[in-house]
Structure formats: structure tokens, C-alpha cells
């Protein structure tokens, strides 16, 4: 009987130790905690965005961000020469232009959350663009929108004249400003940022 009582006492002590050693439960994550989208936080620069660099081959672009999000989308009348599309693995509102088999420009349109290093994005004002870049801004009238519609271009590299550039090594960013004096589209890359109608 004494042995049985001793066994029960030892079992009780062991059970108490086990309970005390249980690890504390992790705090639950609130359902409304913000989710950080690293891709949308990558800035669009004159040289590219995230894994995309201007000048990459189409195969390199596809390996980095997938092929077309919509395989049936037409990005140009002759896609083998020029194609513009939204890749499958990029944030919403980001488009690429492939010209002669290479990445010629990256564009931001409606619904994007991607910004330039200056913090600018679609929906910002022309005044904010001018304030961010100062005298580096090259302004030209918009081909289709009435004033204050315009193109505000900032070249980072390359030989550039008053009317733009054909220098394939040039890199820049162009902000398309609408009649509401707001940024409607942003293009980054080489001379292709000057195209006013995409792939013709």
C-alpha cells in the first residue's frame, strides 16, 4: 500500500512538472493586420523595376516575371517586333514593352501601387512631378490632351536634345499628364518612353 501511495505522489509531481514546462501558446495574428506586398514596394526607376532591367531579352523577362497574364491580349499589330502586355507575376497596373526581342520600357497605369524613387505614382499631380525633379524636367505638349495635358520627361543618362533622344543607351522616366493636370501613365526605360501610342 505504501508503494502505491509513493507511486501516486511521484506521478503527481511529474504531471505538475510537465504542465509547467509546456511552451506558451503563440499570440494569434489579427485578421486585419496589414499584409506587406514586397513587389509593389519595389520602385520603378529609369533602369527598370525589381527583377526587370531595360535591355533584357524576352526570355529573361519571362523567366523573371512570367509570360502574359492574359495570353489572348493583343499588345501590338506585329507582336514579334513590338509587344506590350501585363506579365503574370507583377503588381497590378505594371506593363512591359518588348521591342525587337528586348525590354524597351516599363509602364505604370491605372490601379498601380508602384512608385518611383521620388514617391510618385499614377494619380499624383503634375506640380508634384515638377517639384520632385526641378530643372531636370523636359516638358512637351501632349499629342492628344488639351493643356494642361503634357509629357514631363526626366532623362537620367544618354545624349538628349530638346526634342528627346534616339540614343539607345539613354534611360529616363516620362510622366503623361492629362487635362486634369494629374499623372495618368508613367513610362520608364530607353527611347521607347517617348512613344505616344505604344506599339503601332
PDB file of C-alpha atoms in Angstrom:
ATOM      1  CA  UNK A   1       0.000   0.000   0.000  1.00  0.00           C
ATOM      2  CA  UNK A   2       2.854   2.334   0.905  1.00  0.00           C
ATOM      3  CA  UNK A   3       4.458   1.649  -2.526  1.00  0.00           C
ATOM      4  CA  UNK A   4       1.207   2.504  -4.318  1.00  0.00           C
ATOM      5  CA  UNK A   5       0.885   5.814  -2.434  1.00  0.00           C
ATOM      6  CA  UNK A   6       4.506   6.706  -3.246  1.00  0.00           C
ATOM      7  CA  UNK A   7       3.900   5.962  -6.930  1.00  0.00           C
ATOM      8  CA  UNK A   8       0.815   8.198  -6.972  1.00  0.00           C
ATOM      9  CA  UNK A   9       2.787  11.015  -5.291  1.00  0.00           C
ATOM     10  CA  UNK A  10       5.652  10.731  -7.793  1.00  0.00           C
ATOM     11  CA  UNK A  11       3.183  10.682 -10.723  1.00  0.00           C
ATOM     12  CA  UNK A  12       1.548  13.844  -9.371  1.00  0.00           C
ATOM     13  CA  UNK A  13       4.906  15.633  -9.130  1.00  0.00           C
ATOM     14  CA  UNK A  14       5.856  14.584 -12.679  1.00  0.00           C
ATOM     15  CA  UNK A  15       2.499  15.716 -14.059  1.00  0.00           C
ATOM     16  CA  UNK A  16       2.950  19.103 -12.395  1.00  0.00           C
ATOM     17  CA  UNK A  17       6.420  19.458 -13.915  1.00  0.00           C
ATOM     18  CA  UNK A  18       5.165  18.567 -17.383  1.00  0.00           C
ATOM     19  CA  UNK A  19       2.389  21.123 -17.177  1.00  0.00           C
ATOM     20  CA  UNK A  20       4.821  23.805 -16.034  1.00  0.00           C
ATOM     21  CA  UNK A  21       7.173  23.063 -18.951  1.00  0.00           C
ATOM     22  CA  UNK A  22       4.515  23.378 -21.693  1.00  0.00           C
ATOM     23  CA  UNK A  23       5.581  26.186 -24.073  1.00  0.00           C
ATOM     24  CA  UNK A  24       3.392  29.275 -24.072  1.00  0.00           C
ATOM     25  CA  UNK A  25       0.942  29.432 -26.943  1.00  0.00           C
ATOM     26  CA  UNK A  26       1.738  31.902 -29.749  1.00  0.00           C
ATOM     27  CA  UNK A  27      -0.317  35.071 -29.864  1.00  0.00           C
ATOM     28  CA  UNK A  28      -2.928  34.927 -32.635  1.00  0.00           C
ATOM     29  CA  UNK A  29      -2.406  37.233 -35.609  1.00  0.00           C
ATOM     30  CA  UNK A  30      -5.232  39.703 -36.017  1.00  0.00           C
ATOM     31  CA  UNK A  31      -7.228  39.175 -39.203  1.00  0.00           C
ATOM     32  CA  UNK A  32      -6.898  42.828 -40.144  1.00  0.00           C
ATOM     33  CA  UNK A  33      -3.102  43.004 -39.795  1.00  0.00           C
ATOM     34  CA  UNK A  34      -1.633  44.629 -42.944  1.00  0.00           C
ATOM     35  CA  UNK A  35      -0.009  42.296 -45.458  1.00  0.00           C
ATOM     36  CA  UNK A  36       3.159  43.730 -46.990  1.00  0.00           C
ATOM     37  CA  UNK A  37       3.415  43.253 -50.750  1.00  0.00           C
ATOM     38  CA  UNK A  38       7.152  43.472 -51.377  1.00  0.00           C
ATOM     39  CA  UNK A  39       6.699  43.525 -55.153  1.00  0.00           C
ATOM     40  CA  UNK A  40       4.558  46.670 -55.150  1.00  0.00           C
ATOM     41  CA  UNK A  41       7.107  48.376 -52.893  1.00  0.00           C
ATOM     42  CA  UNK A  42       9.918  47.953 -55.426  1.00  0.00           C
ATOM     43  CA  UNK A  43      10.410  51.389 -57.068  1.00  0.00           C
ATOM     44  CA  UNK A  44      10.229  51.983 -60.806  1.00  0.00           C
ATOM     45  CA  UNK A  45      13.460  53.636 -61.961  1.00  0.00           C
ATOM     46  CA  UNK A  46      14.845  54.702 -65.327  1.00  0.00           C
ATOM     47  CA  UNK A  47      16.797  51.410 -65.365  1.00  0.00           C
ATOM     48  CA  UNK A  48      13.888  49.095 -64.544  1.00  0.00           C
ATOM     49  CA  UNK A  49      11.769  47.614 -61.768  1.00  0.00           C
ATOM     50  CA  UNK A  50      12.597  44.832 -59.298  1.00  0.00           C
ATOM     51  CA  UNK A  51      13.972  41.877 -61.303  1.00  0.00           C
ATOM     52  CA  UNK A  52      13.423  43.659 -64.640  1.00  0.00           C
ATOM     53  CA  UNK A  53      16.198  45.662 -66.297  1.00  0.00           C
ATOM     54  CA  UNK A  54      15.767  47.612 -69.514  1.00  0.00           C
ATOM     55  CA  UNK A  55      17.543  45.711 -72.306  1.00  0.00           C
ATOM     56  CA  UNK A  56      16.685  42.213 -71.042  1.00  0.00           C
ATOM     57  CA  UNK A  57      15.645  39.648 -73.653  1.00  0.00           C
ATOM     58  CA  UNK A  58      12.040  38.494 -73.719  1.00  0.00           C
ATOM     59  CA  UNK A  59      13.127  35.085 -72.411  1.00  0.00           C
ATOM     60  CA  UNK A  60      14.816  36.788 -69.450  1.00  0.00           C
ATOM     61  CA  UNK A  61      11.691  38.843 -68.752  1.00  0.00           C
ATOM     62  CA  UNK A  62       9.528  35.710 -68.871  1.00  0.00           C
ATOM     63  CA  UNK A  63      11.892  33.849 -66.538  1.00  0.00           C
ATOM     64  CA  UNK A  64      11.765  36.767 -64.064  1.00  0.00           C
ATOM     65  CA  UNK A  65       8.037  37.633 -64.031  1.00  0.00           C
ATOM     66  CA  UNK A  66       6.206  35.100 -66.185  1.00  0.00           C
ATOM     67  CA  UNK A  67       4.620  35.485 -69.594  1.00  0.00           C
ATOM     68  CA  UNK A  68       1.442  37.411 -70.409  1.00  0.00           C
ATOM     69  CA  UNK A  69      -1.182  37.462 -67.664  1.00  0.00           C
ATOM     70  CA  UNK A  70      -3.756  37.241 -70.479  1.00  0.00           C
ATOM     71  CA  UNK A  71      -2.373  35.084 -73.331  1.00  0.00           C
ATOM     72  CA  UNK A  72      -5.107  36.381 -75.661  1.00  0.00           C
ATOM     73  CA  UNK A  73      -4.327  40.070 -75.118  1.00  0.00           C
ATOM     74  CA  UNK A  74      -3.032  41.883 -78.192  1.00  0.00           C
ATOM     75  CA  UNK A  75      -0.193  44.274 -77.343  1.00  0.00           C
ATOM     76  CA  UNK A  76       0.563  45.328 -80.914  1.00  0.00           C
ATOM     77  CA  UNK A  77      -0.300  44.513 -84.532  1.00  0.00           C
ATOM     78  CA  UNK A  78       3.063  42.759 -85.010  1.00  0.00           C
ATOM     79  CA  UNK A  79       3.976  41.304 -81.594  1.00  0.00           C
ATOM     80  CA  UNK A  80       7.113  39.663 -82.995  1.00  0.00           C
ATOM     81  CA  UNK A  81       8.500  43.187 -83.465  1.00  0.00           C
ATOM     82  CA  UNK A  82       6.754  45.054 -80.635  1.00  0.00           C
ATOM     83  CA  UNK A  83       4.513  43.696 -77.891  1.00  0.00           C
ATOM     84  CA  UNK A  84       3.099  45.373 -74.779  1.00  0.00           C
ATOM     85  CA  UNK A  85       1.477  43.373 -72.001  1.00  0.00           C
ATOM     86  CA  UNK A  86       0.976  42.821 -68.278  1.00  0.00           C
ATOM     87  CA  UNK A  87       3.194  39.958 -67.037  1.00  0.00           C
ATOM     88  CA  UNK A  88       1.622  37.251 -64.891  1.00  0.00           C
ATOM     89  CA  UNK A  89       3.809  37.869 -61.824  1.00  0.00           C
ATOM     90  CA  UNK A  90       3.981  41.660 -61.472  1.00  0.00           C
ATOM     91  CA  UNK A  91       1.795  44.029 -59.425  1.00  0.00           C
ATOM     92  CA  UNK A  92      -1.455  45.247 -60.976  1.00  0.00           C
ATOM     93  CA  UNK A  93      -1.082  48.132 -63.391  1.00  0.00           C
ATOM     94  CA  UNK A  94       2.505  47.333 -64.440  1.00  0.00           C
ATOM     95  CA  UNK A  95       3.133  46.639 -68.145  1.00  0.00           C
ATOM     96  CA  UNK A  96       6.210  45.820 -70.198  1.00  0.00           C
ATOM     97  CA  UNK A  97       7.041  46.662 -73.796  1.00  0.00           C
ATOM     98  CA  UNK A  98       9.198  44.205 -75.713  1.00  0.00           C
ATOM     99  CA  UNK A  99      10.674  45.716 -78.870  1.00  0.00           C
ATOM    100  CA  UNK A 100      12.858  43.724 -81.253  1.00  0.00           C
ATOM    101  CA  UNK A 101      13.037  40.973 -78.639  1.00  0.00           C
ATOM    102  CA  UNK A 102      14.233  43.194 -75.764  1.00  0.00           C
ATOM    103  CA  UNK A 103      12.635  45.033 -72.855  1.00  0.00           C
ATOM    104  CA  UNK A 104      12.297  48.631 -74.099  1.00  0.00           C
ATOM    105  CA  UNK A 105      10.113  50.186 -71.400  1.00  0.00           C
ATOM    106  CA  UNK A 106       8.059  49.511 -68.286  1.00  0.00           C
ATOM    107  CA  UNK A 107       4.814  51.394 -67.753  1.00  0.00           C
ATOM    108  CA  UNK A 108       2.518  52.073 -64.816  1.00  0.00           C
ATOM    109  CA  UNK A 109      -1.194  52.572 -65.389  1.00  0.00           C
ATOM    110  CA  UNK A 110      -4.467  52.732 -63.509  1.00  0.00           C
ATOM    111  CA  UNK A 111      -4.634  50.668 -60.327  1.00  0.00           C
ATOM    112  CA  UNK A 112      -0.891  50.546 -59.700  1.00  0.00           C
ATOM    113  CA  UNK A 113       0.660  50.877 -56.258  1.00  0.00           C
ATOM    114  CA  UNK A 114       4.216  51.006 -57.606  1.00  0.00           C
ATOM    115  CA  UNK A 115       6.045  54.320 -57.163  1.00  0.00           C
ATOM    116  CA  UNK A 116       9.201  55.964 -58.434  1.00  0.00           C
ATOM    117  CA  UNK A 117      12.104  56.551 -56.011  1.00  0.00           C
ATOM    118  CA  UNK A 118      10.721  60.084 -55.580  1.00  0.00           C
ATOM    119  CA  UNK A 119       7.482  58.579 -54.240  1.00  0.00           C
ATOM    120  CA  UNK A 120       5.427  59.483 -57.317  1.00  0.00           C
ATOM    121  CA  UNK A 121       2.752  57.299 -58.901  1.00  0.00           C
ATOM    122  CA  UNK A 122      -0.298  57.432 -61.128  1.00  0.00           C
ATOM    123  CA  UNK A 123      -2.819  59.903 -59.728  1.00  0.00           C
ATOM    124  CA  UNK A 124      -0.259  62.400 -58.430  1.00  0.00           C
ATOM    125  CA  UNK A 125      -0.221  65.962 -59.745  1.00  0.00           C
ATOM    126  CA  UNK A 126       1.980  67.478 -62.434  1.00  0.00           C
ATOM    127  CA  UNK A 127       3.008  70.033 -59.815  1.00  0.00           C
ATOM    128  CA  UNK A 128       4.349  67.219 -57.610  1.00  0.00           C
ATOM    129  CA  UNK A 129       6.414  65.882 -60.521  1.00  0.00           C
ATOM    130  CA  UNK A 130       7.886  69.319 -61.230  1.00  0.00           C
ATOM    131  CA  UNK A 131       8.648  69.851 -57.560  1.00  0.00           C
ATOM    132  CA  UNK A 132      10.383  66.477 -57.284  1.00  0.00           C
ATOM    133  CA  UNK A 133      12.688  66.954 -60.297  1.00  0.00           C
ATOM    134  CA  UNK A 134      13.054  70.727 -60.653  1.00  0.00           C
ATOM    135  CA  UNK A 135      15.046  71.882 -63.668  1.00  0.00           C
ATOM    136  CA  UNK A 136      15.649  68.305 -64.847  1.00  0.00           C
ATOM    137  CA  UNK A 137      12.076  68.147 -66.222  1.00  0.00           C
ATOM    138  CA  UNK A 138      11.752  68.351 -70.001  1.00  0.00           C
ATOM    139  CA  UNK A 139       8.156  69.391 -70.818  1.00  0.00           C
ATOM    140  CA  UNK A 140       6.394  68.824 -74.146  1.00  0.00           C
ATOM    141  CA  UNK A 141       2.752  69.339 -75.200  1.00  0.00           C
ATOM    142  CA  UNK A 142       0.540  66.244 -75.122  1.00  0.00           C
ATOM    143  CA  UNK A 143      -0.334  64.835 -78.542  1.00  0.00           C
ATOM    144  CA  UNK A 144      -3.984  64.213 -77.680  1.00  0.00           C
ATOM    145  CA  UNK A 145      -4.898  66.010 -74.443  1.00  0.00           C
ATOM    146  CA  UNK A 146      -5.537  69.735 -74.255  1.00  0.00           C
ATOM    147  CA  UNK A 147      -3.429  71.857 -71.880  1.00  0.00           C
ATOM    148  CA  UNK A 148      -2.537  71.373 -69.118  1.00  0.00           C
ATOM    149  CA  UNK A 149      -2.044  67.933 -70.644  1.00  0.00           C
ATOM    150  CA  UNK A 150       1.660  67.377 -71.324  1.00  0.00           C
ATOM    151  CA  UNK A 151       4.585  64.985 -71.168  1.00  0.00           C
ATOM    152  CA  UNK A 152       7.108  65.531 -68.384  1.00  0.00           C
ATOM    153  CA  UNK A 153      10.322  63.621 -69.083  1.00  0.00           C
ATOM    154  CA  UNK A 154      13.428  63.263 -66.947  1.00  0.00           C
ATOM    155  CA  UNK A 155      16.478  61.680 -68.582  1.00  0.00           C
ATOM    156  CA  UNK A 156      18.990  60.037 -66.265  1.00  0.00           C
ATOM    157  CA  UNK A 157      21.577  59.026 -68.887  1.00  0.00           C
ATOM    158  CA  UNK A 158      22.338  59.354 -72.584  1.00  0.00           C
ATOM    159  CA  UNK A 159      22.633  62.065 -75.206  1.00  0.00           C
ATOM    160  CA  UNK A 160      19.400  64.049 -75.170  1.00  0.00           C
ATOM    161  CA  UNK A 161      18.332  67.067 -77.219  1.00  0.00           C
ATOM    162  CA  UNK A 162      15.433  69.500 -76.915  1.00  0.00           C
ATOM    163  CA  UNK A 163      13.116  67.073 -78.698  1.00  0.00           C
ATOM    164  CA  UNK A 164      14.176  63.926 -76.896  1.00  0.00           C
ATOM    165  CA  UNK A 165      16.612  61.218 -77.910  1.00  0.00           C
ATOM    166  CA  UNK A 166      17.257  58.265 -80.175  1.00  0.00           C
ATOM    167  CA  UNK A 167      20.273  57.162 -78.106  1.00  0.00           C
ATOM    168  CA  UNK A 168      19.660  53.505 -77.258  1.00  0.00           C
ATOM    169  CA  UNK A 169      21.789  53.854 -74.117  1.00  0.00           C
ATOM    170  CA  UNK A 170      19.603  56.679 -72.779  1.00  0.00           C
ATOM    171  CA  UNK A 171      17.414  55.931 -69.752  1.00  0.00           C
ATOM    172  CA  UNK A 172      14.637  58.082 -68.355  1.00  0.00           C
ATOM    173  CA  UNK A 173      11.153  58.380 -66.902  1.00  0.00           C
ATOM    174  CA  UNK A 174       8.182  60.047 -68.607  1.00  0.00           C
ATOM    175  CA  UNK A 175       5.005  61.169 -66.838  1.00  0.00           C
ATOM    176  CA  UNK A 176       1.930  61.522 -69.041  1.00  0.00           C
ATOM    177  CA  UNK A 177      -0.207  64.336 -67.684  1.00  0.00           C
ATOM    178  CA  UNK A 178      -3.894  64.539 -68.564  1.00  0.00           C
ATOM    179  CA  UNK A 179      -6.222  67.515 -68.970  1.00  0.00           C
ATOM    180  CA  UNK A 180      -6.891  67.320 -65.229  1.00  0.00           C
ATOM    181  CA  UNK A 181      -3.190  68.100 -64.559  1.00  0.00           C
ATOM    182  CA  UNK A 182      -2.736  64.659 -62.990  1.00  0.00           C
ATOM    183  CA  UNK A 183      -0.389  61.782 -63.861  1.00  0.00           C
ATOM    184  CA  UNK A 184      -2.250  59.187 -65.953  1.00  0.00           C
ATOM    185  CA  UNK A 185       0.666  56.959 -67.001  1.00  0.00           C
ATOM    186  CA  UNK A 186       4.361  56.603 -66.164  1.00  0.00           C
ATOM    187  CA  UNK A 187       6.929  55.104 -68.551  1.00  0.00           C
ATOM    188  CA  UNK A 188      10.492  54.139 -67.671  1.00  0.00           C
ATOM    189  CA  UNK A 189      13.266  52.911 -69.935  1.00  0.00           C
ATOM    190  CA  UNK A 190      15.013  53.900 -73.164  1.00  0.00           C
ATOM    191  CA  UNK A 191      13.847  55.943 -76.172  1.00  0.00           C
ATOM    192  CA  UNK A 192      10.611  53.902 -76.233  1.00  0.00           C
ATOM    193  CA  UNK A 193       9.271  56.017 -73.341  1.00  0.00           C
ATOM    194  CA  UNK A 194       8.690  58.696 -75.990  1.00  0.00           C
ATOM    195  CA  UNK A 195       6.184  56.570 -77.961  1.00  0.00           C
ATOM    196  CA  UNK A 196       2.763  58.183 -77.664  1.00  0.00           C
ATOM    197  CA  UNK A 197       0.717  55.243 -78.985  1.00  0.00           C
ATOM    198  CA  UNK A 198       2.538  52.197 -77.648  1.00  0.00           C
ATOM    199  CA  UNK A 199       3.261  49.509 -80.237  1.00  0.00           C
ATOM    200  CA  UNK A 200       1.996  50.676 -83.660  1.00  0.00           C
TER     201      UNK A 200
END
